[in-house]
Amino acid sequence: MGKECIVIHGNGTLCGEVKIAGAKNSALKLMAASILGCGESIIKNVPDISDIKLMSEVLSRLGATVRREDHELAIDTTDVDSFSTPYELVSKMRASISVLGPLIGRFGQARVAMPGGCQIGARKIDMHLVSLQALGVQFDVDHGTLIATTPHGLHGAQVMLEFPSVGATENMLMAAVVAEGSTLIENAAREPEIVDLCDMLCQMGARIEGAGESNIEVEGVALSDLGPCVHTTVGDRIEAGTFLAGGALTGGPVTVQRIDPSYLRMSVLKMRAMGCDVTTGEDYLTVMRTGPLKPTDIQTLPHPGFPTDLQAQFMLLATLADGISVITENVFENRFMFASELMRMGADITLEDHHAIIRGVEGLQGAPVSSTDLRAGAALVLAGIVAEGYTTVYDIKHIDRGYEDYAGKLRSLGADVVRQAVD
């Protein structure tokens, strides 16, 4: 398929219900975890996005057989016989570093190219390496490839992460489940995707306690005690938050289905602070707004704080709020690249280090803009929906990495949004 763009005719309309896909940030790690269970694992509710296709290719190169039927993946890792991942695939996606832990767990060694992905920050993997070193892993770097060995085997350890890194927590979990003895991960990431990974690992035979808490305890088992399983991916809280932001932007009402509302508690608090009405049920949320958007201040933090992956969407809301908002980005240093694209559409934003001062404007104008990363691209499409005239969003490959049929779902809510080939 050639390059495409998304063209939006601003009509200010988003209203209705949308079904949320499985979580990208969970499904990718569940796929990696399947390496530890020799046999065929079934992972359900997997989104149809480009990152999943890339991870499928990575697993296939390792020797796995990956079959997809609708939103279900069957991954047979019986014949996985390689512990080396190909640079041409891994360099395209940061999440590919998540195969490091399970490869070490299965083979006692791994060769993994340094990860790539969105240009939103350095995303150093130092914490991954330090935590795995505590389990007995030794690392060398050879021309951009991490070479991991375990000359004395994997052993349990007590490790305190200097930051509750999701990736470091995941890699450590997937190695620790087969390490000899007990492992305690202190200051562990608490995201719902961590809980989802732990649930799958336990279904495979691992022994983990404390998932979703700051301290996670792992009692190692033999690799032979792990096996394949059937697991359903949790709903994507960031996709849900994106569509809720769209409803807050236009007034809605917009209902997102197939999502646990507890995943979005901080985001809901901020929406209500901005003048929105949000109602929740067992597996849905509805947002609507009848008055003006109000300004608010936001700081991105690890879960359960405000998610950095919704920062761009809420910056858009702040752009049209009646007053001044301040957003502080504490997770990724380059995530404000989105602001310059939004300013092309008439936003009034001043950047000072990791702070963005947003002065609300009365409206936005359609313009050609580019996705600087996955979430920025999604937010720019929302901006086009409320902007005057036409907006063209380029580099939508970023959007395709994390949103299944984004334009189609927006059209189902009344937006005038189409994908077109780029000349």
Short mmCIF file of N, CA, C and O in Angstrom, two decimals, residues 42-46 48 66-75:
data_model
loop_
_atom_site.label_atom_id
_atom_site.label_comp_id
_atom_site.label_asym_id
_atom_site.label_seq_id
_atom_site.Cartn_x
_atom_site.Cartn_y
_atom_site.Cartn_z
N ILE A 42 -3.44 -19.00 22.60
CA ILE A 42 -4.48 -18.24 21.91
C ILE A 42 -4.65 -16.92 22.64
O ILE A 42 -4.92 -16.90 23.84
N ILE A 43 -4.47 -15.82 21.92
CA ILE A 43 -4.67 -14.50 22.50
C ILE A 43 -5.85 -13.86 21.77
O ILE A 43 -5.81 -13.66 20.56
N LYS A 44 -6.89 -13.53 22.52
CA LYS A 44 -8.10 -12.97 21.96
C LYS A 44 -8.13 -11.45 22.14
O LYS A 44 -7.37 -10.89 22.92
N ASN A 45 -9.03 -10.80 21.40
CA ASN A 45 -9.22 -9.35 21.46
C ASN A 45 -7.93 -8.61 21.12
O ASN A 45 -7.52 -7.67 21.81
N VAL A 46 -7.29 -9.03 20.04
CA VAL A 46 -6.04 -8.41 19.58
C VAL A 46 -6.37 -7.39 18.48
O VAL A 46 -7.02 -7.74 17.49
N ASP A 48 -6.25 -5.00 15.20
CA ASP A 48 -5.70 -5.15 13.85
C ASP A 48 -4.96 -3.87 13.49
O ASP A 48 -5.50 -2.97 12.85
N VAL A 66 2.46 -18.04 13.54
CA VAL A 66 1.45 -17.08 13.99
C VAL A 66 0.30 -17.06 12.99
O VAL A 66 0.49 -16.79 11.80
N ARG A 67 -0.90 -17.38 13.47
CA ARG A 67 -2.10 -17.35 12.64
C ARG A 67 -3.09 -16.35 13.22
O ARG A 67 -3.27 -16.29 14.43
N ARG A 68 -3.71 -15.59 12.34
CA ARG A 68 -4.70 -14.61 12.79
C ARG A 68 -6.04 -14.91 12.17
O ARG A 68 -6.14 -15.18 10.97
N GLU A 69 -7.08 -14.89 13.01
CA GLU A 69 -8.44 -15.01 12.53
C GLU A 69 -9.27 -13.95 13.25
O GLU A 69 -9.45 -14.01 14.46
N ASP A 70 -9.69 -12.96 12.46
CA ASP A 70 -10.41 -11.83 13.02
C ASP A 70 -9.54 -11.17 14.11
O ASP A 70 -8.45 -10.72 13.82
N HIS A 71 -10.01 -11.12 15.35
CA HIS A 71 -9.24 -10.48 16.42
C HIS A 71 -8.60 -11.49 17.36
O HIS A 71 -8.37 -11.20 18.54
N GLU A 72 -8.30 -12.66 16.83
CA GLU A 72 -7.70 -13.72 17.64
C GLU A 72 -6.39 -14.18 17.01
O GLU A 72 -6.31 -14.40 15.80
N LEU A 73 -5.35 -14.31 17.83
CA LEU A 73 -4.06 -14.81 17.38
C LEU A 73 -3.80 -16.18 17.97
O LEU A 73 -4.01 -16.39 19.17
N ALA A 74 -3.34 -17.09 17.14
CA ALA A 74 -2.86 -18.39 17.60
C ALA A 74 -1.35 -18.40 17.37
O ALA A 74 -0.89 -18.32 16.23
N ILE A 75 -0.60 -18.46 18.45
CA ILE A 75 0.87 -18.39 18.38
C ILE A 75 1.45 -19.69 18.89
O ILE A 75 1.36 -20.01 20.07
#
